[in-house]
Coordinates of C-alpha atoms in Angstrom, one line a residue:
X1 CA -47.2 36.3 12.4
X2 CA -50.9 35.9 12.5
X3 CA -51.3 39.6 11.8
X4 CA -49.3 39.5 8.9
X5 CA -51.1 36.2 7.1
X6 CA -54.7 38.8 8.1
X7 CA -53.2 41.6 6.5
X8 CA -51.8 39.6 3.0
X9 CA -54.9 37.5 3.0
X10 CA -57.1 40.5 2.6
X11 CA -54.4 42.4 0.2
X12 CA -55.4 39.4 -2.0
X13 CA -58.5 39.6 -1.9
X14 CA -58.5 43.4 -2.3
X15 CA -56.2 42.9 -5.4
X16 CA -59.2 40.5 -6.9
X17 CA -62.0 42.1 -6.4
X18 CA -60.5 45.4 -7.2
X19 CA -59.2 44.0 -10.8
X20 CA -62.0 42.4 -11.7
X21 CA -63.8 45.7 -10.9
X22 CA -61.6 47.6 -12.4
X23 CA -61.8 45.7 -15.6
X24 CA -65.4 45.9 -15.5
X25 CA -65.6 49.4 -15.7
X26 CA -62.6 50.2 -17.5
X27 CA -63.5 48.0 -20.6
X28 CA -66.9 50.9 -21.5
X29 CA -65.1 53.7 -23.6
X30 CA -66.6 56.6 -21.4
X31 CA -69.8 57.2 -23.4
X32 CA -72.5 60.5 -22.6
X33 CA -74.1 59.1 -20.0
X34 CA -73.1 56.6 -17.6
X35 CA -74.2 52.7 -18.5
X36 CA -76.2 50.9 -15.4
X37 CA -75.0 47.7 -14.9
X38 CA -75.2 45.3 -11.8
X39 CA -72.4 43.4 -10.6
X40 CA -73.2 40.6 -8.1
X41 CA -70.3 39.4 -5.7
X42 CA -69.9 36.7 -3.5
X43 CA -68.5 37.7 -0.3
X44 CA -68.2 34.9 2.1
X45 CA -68.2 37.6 5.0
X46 CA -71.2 39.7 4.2
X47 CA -72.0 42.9 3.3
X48 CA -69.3 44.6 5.7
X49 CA -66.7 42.3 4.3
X50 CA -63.5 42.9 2.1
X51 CA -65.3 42.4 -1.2
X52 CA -68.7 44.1 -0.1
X53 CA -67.0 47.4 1.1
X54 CA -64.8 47.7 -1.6
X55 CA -67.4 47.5 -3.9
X56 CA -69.0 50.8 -2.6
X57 CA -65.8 52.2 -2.9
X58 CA -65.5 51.2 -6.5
X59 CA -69.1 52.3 -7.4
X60 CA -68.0 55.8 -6.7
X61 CA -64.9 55.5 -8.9
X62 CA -66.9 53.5 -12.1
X63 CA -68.7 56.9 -12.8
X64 CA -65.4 58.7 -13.8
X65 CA -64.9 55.6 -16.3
X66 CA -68.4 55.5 -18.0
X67 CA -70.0 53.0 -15.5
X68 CA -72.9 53.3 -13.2
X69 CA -72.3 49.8 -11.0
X70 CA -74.8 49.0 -8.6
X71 CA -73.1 46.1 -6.1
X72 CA -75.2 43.3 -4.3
X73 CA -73.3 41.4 -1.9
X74 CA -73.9 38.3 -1.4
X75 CA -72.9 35.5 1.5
X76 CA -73.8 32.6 0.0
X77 CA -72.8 32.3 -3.7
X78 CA -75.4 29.9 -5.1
X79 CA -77.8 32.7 -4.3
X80 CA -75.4 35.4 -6.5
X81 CA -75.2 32.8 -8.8
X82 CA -79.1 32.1 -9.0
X83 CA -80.1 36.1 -9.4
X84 CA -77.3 36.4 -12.3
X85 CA -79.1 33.9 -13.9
X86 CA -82.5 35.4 -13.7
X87 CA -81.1 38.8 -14.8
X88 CA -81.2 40.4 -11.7
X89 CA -77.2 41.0 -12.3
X90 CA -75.3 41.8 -15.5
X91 CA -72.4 40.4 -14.3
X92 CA -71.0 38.4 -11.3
X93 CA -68.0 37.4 -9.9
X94 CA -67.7 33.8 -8.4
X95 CA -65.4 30.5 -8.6
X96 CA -65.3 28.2 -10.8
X97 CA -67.6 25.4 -9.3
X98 CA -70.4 27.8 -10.2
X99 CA -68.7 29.3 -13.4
X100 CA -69.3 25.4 -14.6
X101 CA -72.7 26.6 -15.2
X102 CA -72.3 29.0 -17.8
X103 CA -69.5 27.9 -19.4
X104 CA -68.3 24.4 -19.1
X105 CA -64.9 25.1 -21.0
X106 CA -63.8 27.4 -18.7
X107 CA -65.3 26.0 -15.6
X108 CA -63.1 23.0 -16.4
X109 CA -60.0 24.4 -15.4
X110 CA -60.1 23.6 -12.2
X111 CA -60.5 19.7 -13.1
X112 CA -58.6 17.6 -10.4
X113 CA -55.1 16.9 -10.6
X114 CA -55.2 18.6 -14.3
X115 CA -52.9 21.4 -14.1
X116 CA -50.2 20.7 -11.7
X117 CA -48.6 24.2 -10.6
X118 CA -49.3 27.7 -11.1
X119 CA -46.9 27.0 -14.0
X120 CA -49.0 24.4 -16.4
X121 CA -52.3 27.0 -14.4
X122 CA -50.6 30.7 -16.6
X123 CA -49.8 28.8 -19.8
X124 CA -53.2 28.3 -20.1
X125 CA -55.1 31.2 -18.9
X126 CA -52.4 33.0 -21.5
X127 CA -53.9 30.9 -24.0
X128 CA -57.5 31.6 -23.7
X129 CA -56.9 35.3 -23.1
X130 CA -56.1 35.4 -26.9
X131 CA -58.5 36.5 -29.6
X132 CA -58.2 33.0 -31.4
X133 CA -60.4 31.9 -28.3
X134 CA -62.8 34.4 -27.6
X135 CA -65.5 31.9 -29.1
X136 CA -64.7 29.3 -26.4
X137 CA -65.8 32.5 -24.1
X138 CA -69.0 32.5 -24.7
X139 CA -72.2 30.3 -24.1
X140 CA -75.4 31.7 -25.6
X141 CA -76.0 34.7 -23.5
X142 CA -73.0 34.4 -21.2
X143 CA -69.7 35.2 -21.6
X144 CA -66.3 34.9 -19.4
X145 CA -64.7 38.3 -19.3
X146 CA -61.8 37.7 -16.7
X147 CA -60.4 34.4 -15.3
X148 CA -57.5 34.9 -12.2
X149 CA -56.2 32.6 -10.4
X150 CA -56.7 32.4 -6.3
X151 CA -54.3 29.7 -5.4
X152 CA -53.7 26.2 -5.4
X153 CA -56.6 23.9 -3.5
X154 CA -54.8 22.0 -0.7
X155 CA -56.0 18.9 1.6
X156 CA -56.8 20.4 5.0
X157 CA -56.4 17.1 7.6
X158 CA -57.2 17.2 11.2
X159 CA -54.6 14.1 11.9
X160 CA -51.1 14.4 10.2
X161 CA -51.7 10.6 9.4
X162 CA -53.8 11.0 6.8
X163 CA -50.9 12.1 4.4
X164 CA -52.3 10.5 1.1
X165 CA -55.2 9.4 -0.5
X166 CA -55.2 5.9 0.7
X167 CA -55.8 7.3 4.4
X168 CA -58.9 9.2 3.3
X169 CA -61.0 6.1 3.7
X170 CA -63.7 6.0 6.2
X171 CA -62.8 10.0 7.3
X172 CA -65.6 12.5 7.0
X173 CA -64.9 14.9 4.2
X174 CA -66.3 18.2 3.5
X175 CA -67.9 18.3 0.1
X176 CA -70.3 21.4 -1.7
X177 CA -73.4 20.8 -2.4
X178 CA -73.1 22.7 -5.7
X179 CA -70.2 20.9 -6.8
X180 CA -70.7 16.7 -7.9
X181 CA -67.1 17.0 -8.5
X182 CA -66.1 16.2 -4.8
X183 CA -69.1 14.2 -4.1
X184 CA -67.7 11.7 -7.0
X185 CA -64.1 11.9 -5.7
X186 CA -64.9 11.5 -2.2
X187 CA -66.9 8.0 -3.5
X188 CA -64.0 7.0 -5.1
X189 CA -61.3 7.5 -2.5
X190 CA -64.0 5.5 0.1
X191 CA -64.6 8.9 2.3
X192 CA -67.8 9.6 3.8
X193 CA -68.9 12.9 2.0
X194 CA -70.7 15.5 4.3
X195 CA -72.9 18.3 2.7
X196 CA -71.0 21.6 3.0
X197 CA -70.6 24.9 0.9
X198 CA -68.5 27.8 0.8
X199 CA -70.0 29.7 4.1
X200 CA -69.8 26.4 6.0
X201 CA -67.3 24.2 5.1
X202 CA -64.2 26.1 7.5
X203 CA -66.3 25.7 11.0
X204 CA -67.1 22.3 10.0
X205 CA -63.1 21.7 9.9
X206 CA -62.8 23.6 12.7
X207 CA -64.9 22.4 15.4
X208 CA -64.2 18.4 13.9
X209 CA -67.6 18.1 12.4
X210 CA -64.9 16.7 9.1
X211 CA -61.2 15.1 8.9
X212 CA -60.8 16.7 5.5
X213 CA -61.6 19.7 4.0
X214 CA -60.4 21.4 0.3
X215 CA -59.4 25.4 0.1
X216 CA -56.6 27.4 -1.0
X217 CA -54.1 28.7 1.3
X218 CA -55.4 32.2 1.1
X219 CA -58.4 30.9 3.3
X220 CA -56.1 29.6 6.0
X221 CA -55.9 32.2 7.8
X222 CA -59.1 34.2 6.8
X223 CA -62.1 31.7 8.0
X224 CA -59.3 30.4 10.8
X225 CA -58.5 27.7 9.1
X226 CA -55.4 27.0 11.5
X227 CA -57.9 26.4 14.5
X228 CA -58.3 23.4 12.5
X229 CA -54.8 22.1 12.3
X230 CA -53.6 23.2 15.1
X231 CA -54.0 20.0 16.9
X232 CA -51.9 17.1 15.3
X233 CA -53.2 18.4 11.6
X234 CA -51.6 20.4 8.7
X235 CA -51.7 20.9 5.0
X236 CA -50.9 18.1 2.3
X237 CA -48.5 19.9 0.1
X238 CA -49.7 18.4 -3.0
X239 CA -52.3 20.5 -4.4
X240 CA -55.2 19.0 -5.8
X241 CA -56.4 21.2 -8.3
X242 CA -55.9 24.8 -9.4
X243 CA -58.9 27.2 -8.6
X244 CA -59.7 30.5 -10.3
X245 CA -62.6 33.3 -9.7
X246 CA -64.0 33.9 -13.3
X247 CA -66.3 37.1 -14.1
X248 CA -69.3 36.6 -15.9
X249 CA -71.3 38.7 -18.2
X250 CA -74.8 38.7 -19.8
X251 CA -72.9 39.8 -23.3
X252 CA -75.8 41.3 -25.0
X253 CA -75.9 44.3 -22.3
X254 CA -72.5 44.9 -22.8
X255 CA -70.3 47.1 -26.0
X256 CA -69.2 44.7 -28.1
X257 CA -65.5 44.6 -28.0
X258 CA -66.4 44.8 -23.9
X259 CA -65.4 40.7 -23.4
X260 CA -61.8 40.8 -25.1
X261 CA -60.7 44.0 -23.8
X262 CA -61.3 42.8 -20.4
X263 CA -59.4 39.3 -21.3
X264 CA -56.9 41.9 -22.2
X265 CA -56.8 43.1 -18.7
X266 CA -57.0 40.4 -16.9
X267 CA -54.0 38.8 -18.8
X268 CA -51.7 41.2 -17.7
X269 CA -52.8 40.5 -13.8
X270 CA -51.8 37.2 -13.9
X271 CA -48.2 37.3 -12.5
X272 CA -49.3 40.2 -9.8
X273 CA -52.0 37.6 -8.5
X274 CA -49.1 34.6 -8.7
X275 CA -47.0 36.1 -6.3
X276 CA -49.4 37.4 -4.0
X277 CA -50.7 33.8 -3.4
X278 CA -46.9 32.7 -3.3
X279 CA -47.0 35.2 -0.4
X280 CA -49.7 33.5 1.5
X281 CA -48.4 30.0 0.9
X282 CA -44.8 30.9 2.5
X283 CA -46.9 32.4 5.9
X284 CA -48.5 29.2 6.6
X285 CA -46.0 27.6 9.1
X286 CA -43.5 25.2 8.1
X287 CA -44.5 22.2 10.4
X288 CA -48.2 22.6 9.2
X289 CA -47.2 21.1 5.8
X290 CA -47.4 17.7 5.2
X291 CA -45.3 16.0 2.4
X292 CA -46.7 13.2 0.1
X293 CA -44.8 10.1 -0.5
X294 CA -43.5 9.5 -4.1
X295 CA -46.1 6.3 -4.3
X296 CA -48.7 8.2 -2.6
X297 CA -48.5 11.0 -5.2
X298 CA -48.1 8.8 -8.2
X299 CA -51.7 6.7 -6.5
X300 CA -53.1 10.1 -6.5
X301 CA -52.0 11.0 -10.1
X302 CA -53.8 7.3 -11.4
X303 CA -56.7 8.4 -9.3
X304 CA -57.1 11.6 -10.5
X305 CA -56.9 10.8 -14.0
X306 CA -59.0 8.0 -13.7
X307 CA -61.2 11.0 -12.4
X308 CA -61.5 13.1 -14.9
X309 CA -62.1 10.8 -17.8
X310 CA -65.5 9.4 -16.1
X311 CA -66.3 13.3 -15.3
X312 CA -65.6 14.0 -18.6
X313 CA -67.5 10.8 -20.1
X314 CA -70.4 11.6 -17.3
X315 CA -70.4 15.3 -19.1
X316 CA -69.6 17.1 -16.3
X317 CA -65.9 18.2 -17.7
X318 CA -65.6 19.9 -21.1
X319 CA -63.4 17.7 -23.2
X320 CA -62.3 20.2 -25.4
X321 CA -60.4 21.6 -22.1
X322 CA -59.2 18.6 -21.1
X323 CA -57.3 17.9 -24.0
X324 CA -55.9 21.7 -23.9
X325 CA -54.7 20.6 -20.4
X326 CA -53.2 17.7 -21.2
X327 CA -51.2 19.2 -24.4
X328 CA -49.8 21.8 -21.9
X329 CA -49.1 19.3 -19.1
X330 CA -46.8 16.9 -21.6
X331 CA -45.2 20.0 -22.9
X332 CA -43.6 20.9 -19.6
X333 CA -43.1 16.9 -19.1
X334 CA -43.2 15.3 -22.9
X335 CA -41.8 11.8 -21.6
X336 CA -45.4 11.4 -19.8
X337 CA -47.1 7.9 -20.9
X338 CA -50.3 10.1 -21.3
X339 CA -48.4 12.4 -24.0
X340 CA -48.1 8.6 -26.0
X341 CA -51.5 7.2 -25.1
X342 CA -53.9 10.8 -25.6
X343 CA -56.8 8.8 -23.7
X344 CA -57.9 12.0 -22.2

């Protein structure tokens, strides 16, 4: 079984990283000569890893399409994210968290607790895929090319007790640096926040360093995530936000139609990339999940909310996206006191 979850957990990243390559290159209309362009990924493995190597092997095929792309791997993706920003990299692939910085609409997605399933999560990638909001794309010199979605964040716990928010109080929880997002959250549920990132976060779960830990069920079985649970632990099955990777472009070094032909593209990998996480999700065995009560989910729900409108009020969340979440949330569920009260 292990095997298996190895094998899908790397099909989904291959099916990622090769899109968002893909869409990269395909989006030039084959001129003369081939346009240089750098494209910086994050690869939590290194430069031998899934998204590294497969890079290479897409540089070879970008030619035929118009597209000379020089890859940089990276490890740690603050560093990818740093170089993109100086101009070392016309483009880069990364998550949201760091997404945030070029575009706060779109890095807003992944608010907490916003966008309940994958359902409320399509509705509105759909929507900004459109023309109408190409302008919501962009931010001065950066634009947002490609947004898909890499699964559902979960609540990994070392001890099966802590099954709701009201038992994260006093536990040690893993929180990146880069994102004040968990830092605040962490505060407000009474946890003690430890520094983590990306690269570190999974050892700290796994050798007990933390209680609690956030990532999607893709990582489970990639950074070993299961070492973690093993031991009287699991998986709260109430997700707590919905995260996305989100390519990023310098726009000026780009053809012009280059951001909504690739929104194009993306659009139409939406459901492939769905089901591949639903893949994932059913391999993570069935007595690792832990169910949330009904009061423990409606707490969360208050909490989360609650959330969201300081974020928002602190500037860190883009209101603008906010309210786009909210008007898909209460179309799915219209009898929602928030779909009366429009607070958020």
């Amino acid at each position: 079984m292990k095997h298996h979850n190895k094998i899908t957990a790397f099909f989904i990243i291959t099916f990622l990283l090769t899109s968002a390559t893909a869409v990269l290159a395909n989006a030039v209309t084959n001129p003369a000569s081939p346009i240089k362009r750098t494209f910086c990924v994050w690869d939590p493995i290194g430069s031998n890893g899934p998204y590294a190597n497969l890079m290479k092997e897409v540089k070879i095929k970008a030619l035929k399409w118009g597209v000379e792309l020089k890859i940089n791997s990276y490890t740690n993706e603050n560093v990818a994210s740093n170089d993109f920003k100086a101009g070392q990299c016309d483009a880069v692939s990364i998550t949201e968290m760091s997404s945030r910085t070029y575009n706060s609409f779109t890095g807003t997605i992944g608010a907490v607790g916003a966008l309940p399933s994958s359902t409320e999560l399509k509705t509105v990638l759909q929507v900004l895929a459109q023309p109408k909001a190409a302008t919501l794309m962009r931010n001065g010199d950066y634009e947002v090319v490609g947004i898909l979605p890499v699964g559902p964040i979960y609540t990994f716990v070392n001890d099966r007790s802590i099954n709701g928010i009201g038992k994260f109080q006093g536990r040690r929880m893993a929180t990146f640096d880069i994102d004040p997002v968990q830092i605040a959250v962490a505060q407000q549920v009474g946890a003690s926040p430890v520094s983590s990132s990306l690269s570190r976060f999974s050892g700290q779960f796994n050798n007990g360093s933390v209680d609690i830990a956030f990532a999607p069920a893709t990582a489970y079985m990639p950074m070993e995530l299961y070492k973690g649970v093993e031991s009287g632990g699991g998986v709260i099955r109430r997700p707590l936000l919905q995260a996305t990777l989100q390519v990023v472009i310098h726009h000026e070094r780009f053809p012009q139609n280059f951001g909504q032909q690739s929104r194009d593209a993306f659009a139409g990998m939406i459901d492939g990339a769905f089901e591949l996480i639903k893949e994932v999700e059913a391999d993570i065995p069935s007595e690792h999940w832990i169910s949330m009560s009904e009061n423990a989910s409606f707490n969360m729900d208050n909490l989360f909310r609650t959330s969201r409108i300081t974020l928002r009020d602190e500037g860190i969340y883009n209101p603008k996206t906010l309210r786009l979440m909210r008007k898909v949330r209460c179309k799915y569920h219209p009898f929602h006191a928030e779909c009366t009260e429009k607070t958020e």
